[in-house]
Amino acid sequence: MAVITGTADNFDTEVLQSDIPVLVDFNADWCGPCQILKPTIEEIAEENKSVKIVSVNIDDEEDLSDEYDVFSIPCLVLFRNGEEAGRSVGLKNKDEILDLIGGN
Amino acid sequence: MYDIIIIGAGPAGLTAAIYARRAAKSTLVIEAKGFGGQIIKTPDIENYPVEQHISGLDFATKLYNQTVALGAEFIFEKATSIKDNGKTKTVVTPKSEYEAKAVIIATGSESRLLGVEGEAEFTGRGVSYCATCDGLFFRNKAVAVVGGGNTALEDALYMADIAEKVYLIHRRDEFRGEETTVSRLKERENVEIIYNSTVTKLIADKRLRGIEVTDKQGNTRELEIRGLFVAVGRIPENKNFGDIIELDASGYAVSSENCLTKTNGVFVAGDNRGKEVRQLVTATADGAVAATQAVRYISNLNI
Ligand SMILES: Cc1cc2nc3c(=O)[nH]c(=O)nc-3n(C[C@H](O)[C@H](O)[C@H](O)COP(=O)(O)OP(=O)(O)OC[C@H]3O[C@@H](n4cnc5c(N)ncnc54)[C@H](O)[C@@H]3O)c2cc1C
């Protein structure tokens, strides 16, 4: 699956109402570690059908990052059935992200 | 089996990979997180020769692409130990083991933790180790910076332009950092310096709401803040290799000017090495030296 752009408008339908787990990647264009992480996130999105990946640009979506208490990026938040089921802050390798998705 | 394994894809490790590949040695870089190291956190590098200004991300991306073009291989796993088999070395990761004739440890350093309860849980929820990365989340809010060195002083000055109020908390009565930065800070109306004090508690629900600060006499005070920037120094990432290289009292690798260690065939490069100046230019210089020494070591091995 391709990475979906998350916004305040589609967050409810794409993330909170999703039938499958959703990994939300909070990031920004100016954030170096976020850019290094991006290809890994895209790879995971392509390879996994059981999880949806949503990318939220914190500069465009300040209210969303505030609502989910995101104060440092990159920040990955896993949602299951509309609830937060895991979180990881900072640059991580692919295995660690797969663990976050699989382990919760 | 590889000729050379490099642990860490920061500026030191990547430069070592350039030198190793240009000497036609098969080269594997093992990196725990992603390429680039610490430098990807800064938007502005202004002291690296040739480039008047470059972002850390561009610097790291160019350097990484250069090593890939030269044929270095990469895997993204954390090295947990090195085994010395004499003429070969084995680098162990949680998933696998990799063998080489020589190993260069270029693992750099990490931010030192404050050691207060709840610190890990609230990292990213108000607790931060990088003002230039996370400062903008606290526009017009109150924040605190902890530390007494140049990083703490500069972080406090940087946050004074963004935040409504900045508390600078230092456990001593004098700063180690530059005098000029201290006086610039004292001129700022929204900066309050709290001497002889430490952070003893985080007050938080889902995000940081405040801290408790305790002074040397044991008096406590609560500060209502949203961001806590921890700038209490860095620690070298050598803990997995303490058996194979010698570490000094602060955990830095003891090595010669030639980046040699007590184990033949194991070299160190970059910020994890005991030295006075820890900058890009010294990290890349170490990378060149360590790889050149590793190449020389391999050519003297009879395997
Ligand atoms: C915010 C900031 C701004 C800076 N600005 C400048 C500047 O303007 N100019 C300048 O010259 N310097 C600057 N520096 C310093 C510079 O970034 C460092 O000196 C340099 O990055 C050191 O390079 P290194 O390769 O030795 O280590 P690092 O950059 O720390 O890289 C080490 C790498 O090793 C990896 N690693 C660690 N342990 C393991 C393991 N067990 N297994 C596998 N991989 C591992 C890490 O994930 C990391 O990628 C700045 C630093 C920071 C934090």
XYZ file of C-alpha atoms and ligand atoms in Angstrom:
460
model
C 0.000 0.000 0.000
C 1.127 3.506 -0.658
C 1.671 5.915 2.220
C -1.453 8.026 2.817
C -1.210 11.702 3.729
C -2.976 12.236 7.047
C -4.898 15.449 7.716
C -7.320 16.694 10.355
C -10.088 15.992 7.779
C -9.292 12.352 7.013
C -7.752 11.286 10.356
C -10.993 9.890 11.686
C -11.802 7.756 8.631
C -8.261 6.732 7.678
C -6.848 6.161 11.181
C -9.419 5.965 13.957
C -12.060 4.029 11.984
C -9.581 1.784 10.165
C -10.214 -1.988 10.232
C -6.509 -2.721 10.217
C -3.723 -1.261 12.430
C -2.380 2.110 11.337
C 1.144 3.402 11.818
C 1.137 7.202 11.843
C 4.455 8.837 10.975
C 4.590 12.394 12.365
C 7.307 14.262 10.461
C 8.414 17.552 8.913
C 10.355 18.571 5.818
C 13.037 20.333 7.864
C 13.624 17.336 10.164
C 16.769 15.456 9.068
C 16.086 12.174 10.900
C 12.523 12.166 9.438
C 13.926 12.324 5.908
C 16.413 9.516 6.623
C 13.519 7.441 7.993
C 11.195 8.087 5.032
C 12.480 5.395 2.616
C 12.181 2.785 5.390
C 8.582 3.831 6.081
C 7.781 3.638 2.367
C 9.389 0.199 2.137
C 7.302 -1.072 5.054
C 4.169 0.367 3.438
C 4.917 -1.450 0.158
C 5.702 -4.764 1.834
C 2.904 -4.988 4.409
C -0.746 -5.448 3.604
C -1.798 -5.894 7.215
C -0.912 -2.374 8.305
C -1.764 1.048 6.899
C 0.839 3.804 6.937
C -0.262 7.423 7.327
C 2.170 10.336 7.142
C 1.311 13.524 9.050
C 3.273 16.705 8.341
C 3.309 18.462 11.702
C 3.689 21.921 10.139
C 0.501 21.432 8.123
C -1.364 19.628 10.916
C -0.460 21.356 14.163
C -3.738 20.385 15.810
C -3.142 16.670 15.190
C 0.345 16.657 16.671
C -0.980 18.598 19.648
C -3.910 16.261 20.126
C -1.609 13.229 20.194
C 1.038 14.867 22.417
C 3.754 14.767 19.770
C 6.588 17.059 20.872
C 9.527 15.469 19.101
C 9.903 14.045 15.613
C 10.284 11.582 14.025
C 7.471 10.051 16.053
C 5.655 6.873 15.047
C 2.327 6.123 16.709
C 0.549 2.798 16.179
C -3.248 2.814 16.327
C -5.417 -0.276 16.759
C -9.202 0.085 16.767
C -8.862 3.825 17.154
C -6.651 3.571 20.236
C -2.959 4.232 20.624
C -1.209 0.851 20.886
C 2.432 1.844 20.718
C 4.812 4.701 20.098
C 8.414 5.227 19.093
C 10.368 8.487 19.139
C 13.544 9.135 17.147
C 15.272 7.433 14.235
C 14.819 3.650 14.238
C 15.849 0.825 11.904
C 13.384 -1.286 9.948
C 13.386 -4.238 12.371
C 12.577 -1.966 15.297
C 9.627 -0.482 13.414
C 8.383 -3.938 12.418
C 8.639 -4.911 16.103
C 6.501 -1.914 17.033
C 3.875 -2.945 14.497
C 4.009 -6.640 15.286
C 4.563 -6.557 18.985
C 1.494 -4.624 20.006
C 33.903 -12.715 4.857
C 34.593 -9.027 4.317
C 37.928 -7.295 4.372
C 36.659 -4.498 6.595
C 33.554 -4.067 8.724
C 32.765 -0.558 9.895
C 30.374 -0.174 12.829
C 28.446 3.104 12.630
C 27.406 5.112 9.557
C 28.114 8.576 10.957
C 30.658 10.921 9.372
C 33.612 8.895 10.742
C 32.315 5.494 9.593
C 31.213 6.719 6.175
C 34.566 8.383 5.530
C 36.316 5.178 6.566
C 34.153 3.369 3.995
C 35.329 5.747 1.246
C 38.968 5.035 2.054
C 38.404 1.290 2.404
C 36.613 1.044 -0.951
C 39.158 3.204 -2.737
C 41.756 0.710 -1.537
C 39.544 -1.970 -3.165
C 38.697 -3.685 0.131
C 35.282 -5.335 0.438
C 33.453 -3.208 3.001
C 30.358 -3.703 5.118
C 28.933 -0.869 7.179
C 26.740 -1.969 10.101
C 24.501 0.842 11.351
C 21.985 0.653 14.207
C 19.498 3.353 13.112
C 19.988 5.095 9.790
C 22.922 6.709 8.018
C 24.310 10.092 9.029
C 24.857 9.969 12.786
C 24.366 13.013 14.997
C 24.865 15.562 12.261
C 21.473 14.961 10.611
C 19.944 16.843 13.540
C 21.340 20.212 12.558
C 20.067 22.389 9.696
C 23.266 24.444 9.630
C 26.876 23.345 9.241
C 29.113 26.363 8.748
C 32.545 25.124 9.750
C 33.253 22.223 7.434
C 35.932 23.101 4.870
C 34.758 23.971 1.326
C 31.023 24.307 2.033
C 30.120 27.723 3.441
C 26.757 26.382 4.513
C 25.184 22.949 4.228
C 22.457 21.203 6.186
C 23.320 18.101 8.179
C 20.888 16.080 6.082
C 22.516 17.165 2.799
C 25.977 16.555 4.227
C 25.060 13.045 5.360
C 23.168 12.187 2.161
C 26.076 13.258 -0.061
C 28.532 11.321 2.053
C 26.325 8.215 2.083
C 25.771 8.357 -1.698
C 29.508 8.652 -2.208
C 30.158 5.448 -0.236
C 27.366 3.586 -2.048
C 28.743 4.680 -5.432
C 32.132 3.317 -4.383
C 30.558 -0.050 -3.571
C 30.250 -0.121 0.210
C 27.512 -2.442 1.499
C 25.154 -1.549 4.330
C 23.048 -3.398 6.848
C 20.896 -1.739 9.475
C 21.353 -3.705 12.698
C 22.926 -2.890 16.029
C 26.346 -4.383 16.710
C 26.191 -5.976 20.141
C 29.722 -7.384 20.400
C 32.951 -8.150 18.576
C 34.737 -11.488 18.839
C 38.460 -11.652 18.217
C 39.329 -14.887 16.410
C 42.924 -13.859 15.831
C 43.242 -13.311 12.103
C 39.542 -12.599 11.719
C 36.927 -10.771 13.783
C 33.220 -11.514 14.150
C 30.712 -8.718 14.631
C 27.541 -9.923 16.333
C 24.091 -8.357 15.890
C 20.724 -9.515 17.287
C 19.979 -11.209 13.944
C 23.271 -12.444 12.617
C 27.065 -12.541 12.678
C 29.461 -10.981 10.192
C 33.112 -11.798 9.715
C 35.951 -9.563 8.592
C 39.702 -9.279 8.689
C 39.540 -5.860 10.329
C 36.891 -3.869 12.205
C 36.571 -0.114 12.654
C 34.389 1.039 15.552
C 32.855 4.412 14.650
C 29.866 4.459 16.943
C 30.011 8.121 18.017
C 28.079 9.291 21.055
C 24.575 9.645 22.456
C 22.971 12.295 24.658
C 23.455 11.677 28.353
C 20.217 11.086 30.254
C 19.233 13.144 33.252
C 18.340 10.107 35.330
C 14.982 11.335 36.615
C 12.020 8.986 36.915
C 9.711 8.952 33.891
C 12.381 10.409 31.609
C 12.125 7.700 28.939
C 8.340 7.643 29.038
C 8.072 11.386 28.444
C 10.820 11.673 25.848
C 8.956 13.079 22.878
C 6.118 14.186 25.156
C 7.985 17.211 26.448
C 11.395 15.841 27.359
C 13.915 16.489 24.571
C 17.651 16.252 23.968
C 17.809 18.605 20.990
C 16.588 22.197 21.144
C 17.200 22.878 17.462
C 15.144 19.768 16.569
C 12.166 20.161 18.891
C 12.246 23.813 19.982
C 9.455 24.944 17.667
C 6.937 22.712 19.425
C 7.148 25.107 22.366
C 6.425 28.441 20.697
C 5.230 30.891 23.381
C 5.298 28.202 26.074
C 7.493 27.964 29.167
C 10.457 25.565 28.963
C 13.512 24.599 30.999
C 17.026 23.760 29.881
C 19.238 21.640 32.162
C 23.016 21.763 32.009
C 26.046 23.976 32.460
C 28.116 23.613 29.316
C 28.041 25.402 25.974
C 25.254 23.245 24.563
C 22.971 24.137 27.482
C 23.788 27.837 27.202
C 23.238 27.878 23.448
C 20.017 25.879 23.772
C 18.745 28.379 26.356
C 19.595 31.301 24.080
C 17.938 29.585 21.113
C 14.797 28.862 23.140
C 14.679 32.443 24.473
C 13.691 33.548 20.939
C 10.936 30.949 20.674
C 9.529 30.283 24.127
C 7.679 32.620 26.422
C 9.931 31.814 29.354
C 13.163 29.839 29.705
C 14.477 28.473 32.994
C 18.122 27.437 32.874
C 18.862 24.917 35.609
C 22.433 24.209 36.599
C 23.688 22.109 39.470
C 26.646 24.389 40.226
C 26.991 28.121 40.902
C 29.094 28.752 37.802
C 28.862 27.754 34.155
C 31.488 25.752 32.314
C 30.427 27.292 29.019
C 31.591 30.501 27.373
C 31.406 33.709 29.409
C 30.042 35.732 26.471
C 27.090 33.364 26.058
C 26.395 33.570 29.791
C 26.271 37.361 29.706
C 24.071 37.342 26.607
C 21.687 35.060 28.468
C 21.632 37.302 31.518
C 20.492 40.173 29.306
C 17.407 38.275 28.190
C 14.316 39.247 30.134
C 12.577 35.917 29.653
C 15.491 33.816 30.918
C 15.754 32.871 34.589
C 18.865 31.073 35.767
C 18.425 28.665 38.660
C 21.809 27.763 40.173
C 22.798 24.937 42.521
C 19.724 22.931 41.617
C 18.696 19.699 39.976
C 15.499 18.359 38.439
C 14.056 15.900 40.920
C 10.638 15.124 39.480
C 8.687 15.265 36.238
C 5.073 16.330 36.564
C 3.120 14.905 33.674
C -0.080 13.290 32.505
C 0.106 12.376 28.819
C 2.528 15.226 28.319
C 4.969 17.128 30.484
C 3.256 19.773 32.610
C 6.007 20.784 34.973
C 9.078 19.802 36.974
C 10.181 19.847 40.560
C 13.555 21.471 41.148
C 15.553 20.928 44.326
C 18.435 23.129 45.461
C 21.477 22.153 47.499
C 19.746 23.023 50.768
C 16.918 20.668 49.888
C 14.354 23.374 49.109
C 11.995 22.376 46.330
C 10.185 24.496 43.803
C 7.697 23.565 41.099
C 7.971 25.082 37.655
C 5.110 24.949 35.210
C 6.741 24.108 31.883
C 5.890 22.188 28.705
C 9.377 21.436 27.420
C 12.448 20.156 29.227
C 15.669 20.267 27.223
C 18.332 18.018 28.660
C 21.863 19.173 27.762
C 24.051 17.426 30.299
C 26.685 16.129 27.914
C 27.155 13.142 25.669
C 28.314 9.602 26.331
C 30.405 7.515 23.925
C 28.696 4.438 22.470
C 31.407 1.998 23.473
C 29.653 -0.123 26.074
C 29.342 -3.173 23.799
C 33.053 -3.183 23.074
C 34.655 -2.711 26.501
C 36.252 -6.137 26.305
C 37.940 -5.640 22.945
C 39.128 -2.038 23.287
C 40.370 -0.133 26.295
C 38.045 2.555 27.660
C 39.031 5.558 29.772
C 37.186 6.627 32.931
C 34.542 8.463 30.876
C 34.016 5.524 28.530
C 35.966 6.899 25.550
C 38.145 4.548 23.526
C 41.820 4.738 24.356
C 43.725 4.787 21.079
C 46.845 6.140 19.471
C 46.970 8.981 16.958
C 46.730 6.210 14.340
C 43.372 5.004 15.711
C 44.859 1.664 16.812
C 43.453 -0.127 19.868
C 44.760 -2.824 22.189
C 43.389 -5.485 19.822
C 45.243 -5.985 16.534
C 42.869 -5.479 13.637
C 40.357 -3.396 15.631
C 40.434 0.357 15.046
C 38.385 3.289 16.349
C 37.304 6.495 14.622
C 35.237 9.540 15.522
C 33.458 10.907 18.575
C 33.740 7.689 20.596
C 37.534 8.089 20.667
C 39.307 9.890 23.497
C 40.391 13.263 22.066
C 40.014 17.008 22.597
C 37.998 18.137 19.574
C 34.816 16.331 18.518
C 33.658 17.821 15.257
C 32.879 16.667 11.727
C 36.318 17.483 10.474
C 38.018 15.423 13.195
C 35.524 12.572 12.762
C 36.142 12.369 9.020
C 39.896 12.662 9.597
C 39.736 9.719 12.017
C 37.799 7.730 9.428
C 40.531 8.237 6.862
C 43.288 7.335 9.333
C 41.533 4.247 10.714
C 40.707 2.859 7.252
C 44.228 3.447 5.992
C 45.608 1.635 9.029
C 43.120 -1.196 8.556
C 44.175 -1.588 4.910
C 47.815 -1.705 5.958
C 47.029 -4.256 8.688
C 45.194 -6.510 6.208
C 48.023 -6.409 3.684
C 50.376 -7.663 6.405
C 48.066 -10.553 7.335
C 48.815 -13.811 5.643
C 45.296 -14.973 4.837
C 22.836 19.231 17.033
C 24.275 19.012 16.627
C 24.915 19.945 15.816
C 26.235 19.764 15.416
N 26.813 20.710 14.601
C 28.080 20.535 14.168
C 28.686 21.481 13.260
O 28.069 22.485 12.853
N 29.970 21.259 12.856
C 30.693 20.159 13.279
O 31.848 20.009 12.845
N 30.143 19.243 14.124
C 28.876 19.416 14.595
N 28.321 18.490 15.458
C 29.166 17.364 15.916
C 29.209 16.250 14.858
O 27.884 15.900 14.500
C 29.941 15.020 15.390
O 31.249 15.400 15.771
C 30.028 13.908 14.355
O 28.745 13.541 13.908
C 30.748 12.690 14.901
O 30.732 11.684 13.938
P 30.884 10.131 14.295
O 30.769 9.411 13.011
O 32.115 9.959 15.101
O 29.687 9.793 15.292
P 28.095 9.910 15.150
O 27.723 11.044 14.290
O 27.594 9.886 16.548
O 27.669 8.567 14.393
C 27.772 7.309 15.006
C 26.835 6.324 14.326
O 27.050 5.025 14.874
C 25.807 4.393 15.100
N 25.969 3.397 16.174
C 26.175 3.634 17.498
N 26.273 2.465 18.169
C 26.135 1.472 17.259
C 26.154 0.042 17.329
N 26.352 -0.599 18.490
N 25.962 -0.669 16.189
C 25.756 -0.037 14.988
N 25.743 1.319 14.868
C 25.938 2.059 15.980
C 24.874 5.530 15.465
O 23.517 5.152 15.230
C 25.355 6.635 14.543
O 24.683 6.621 13.301
C 26.984 18.632 15.863
C 26.352 17.692 16.681
C 25.011 17.857 17.059
C 24.354 16.835 17.945
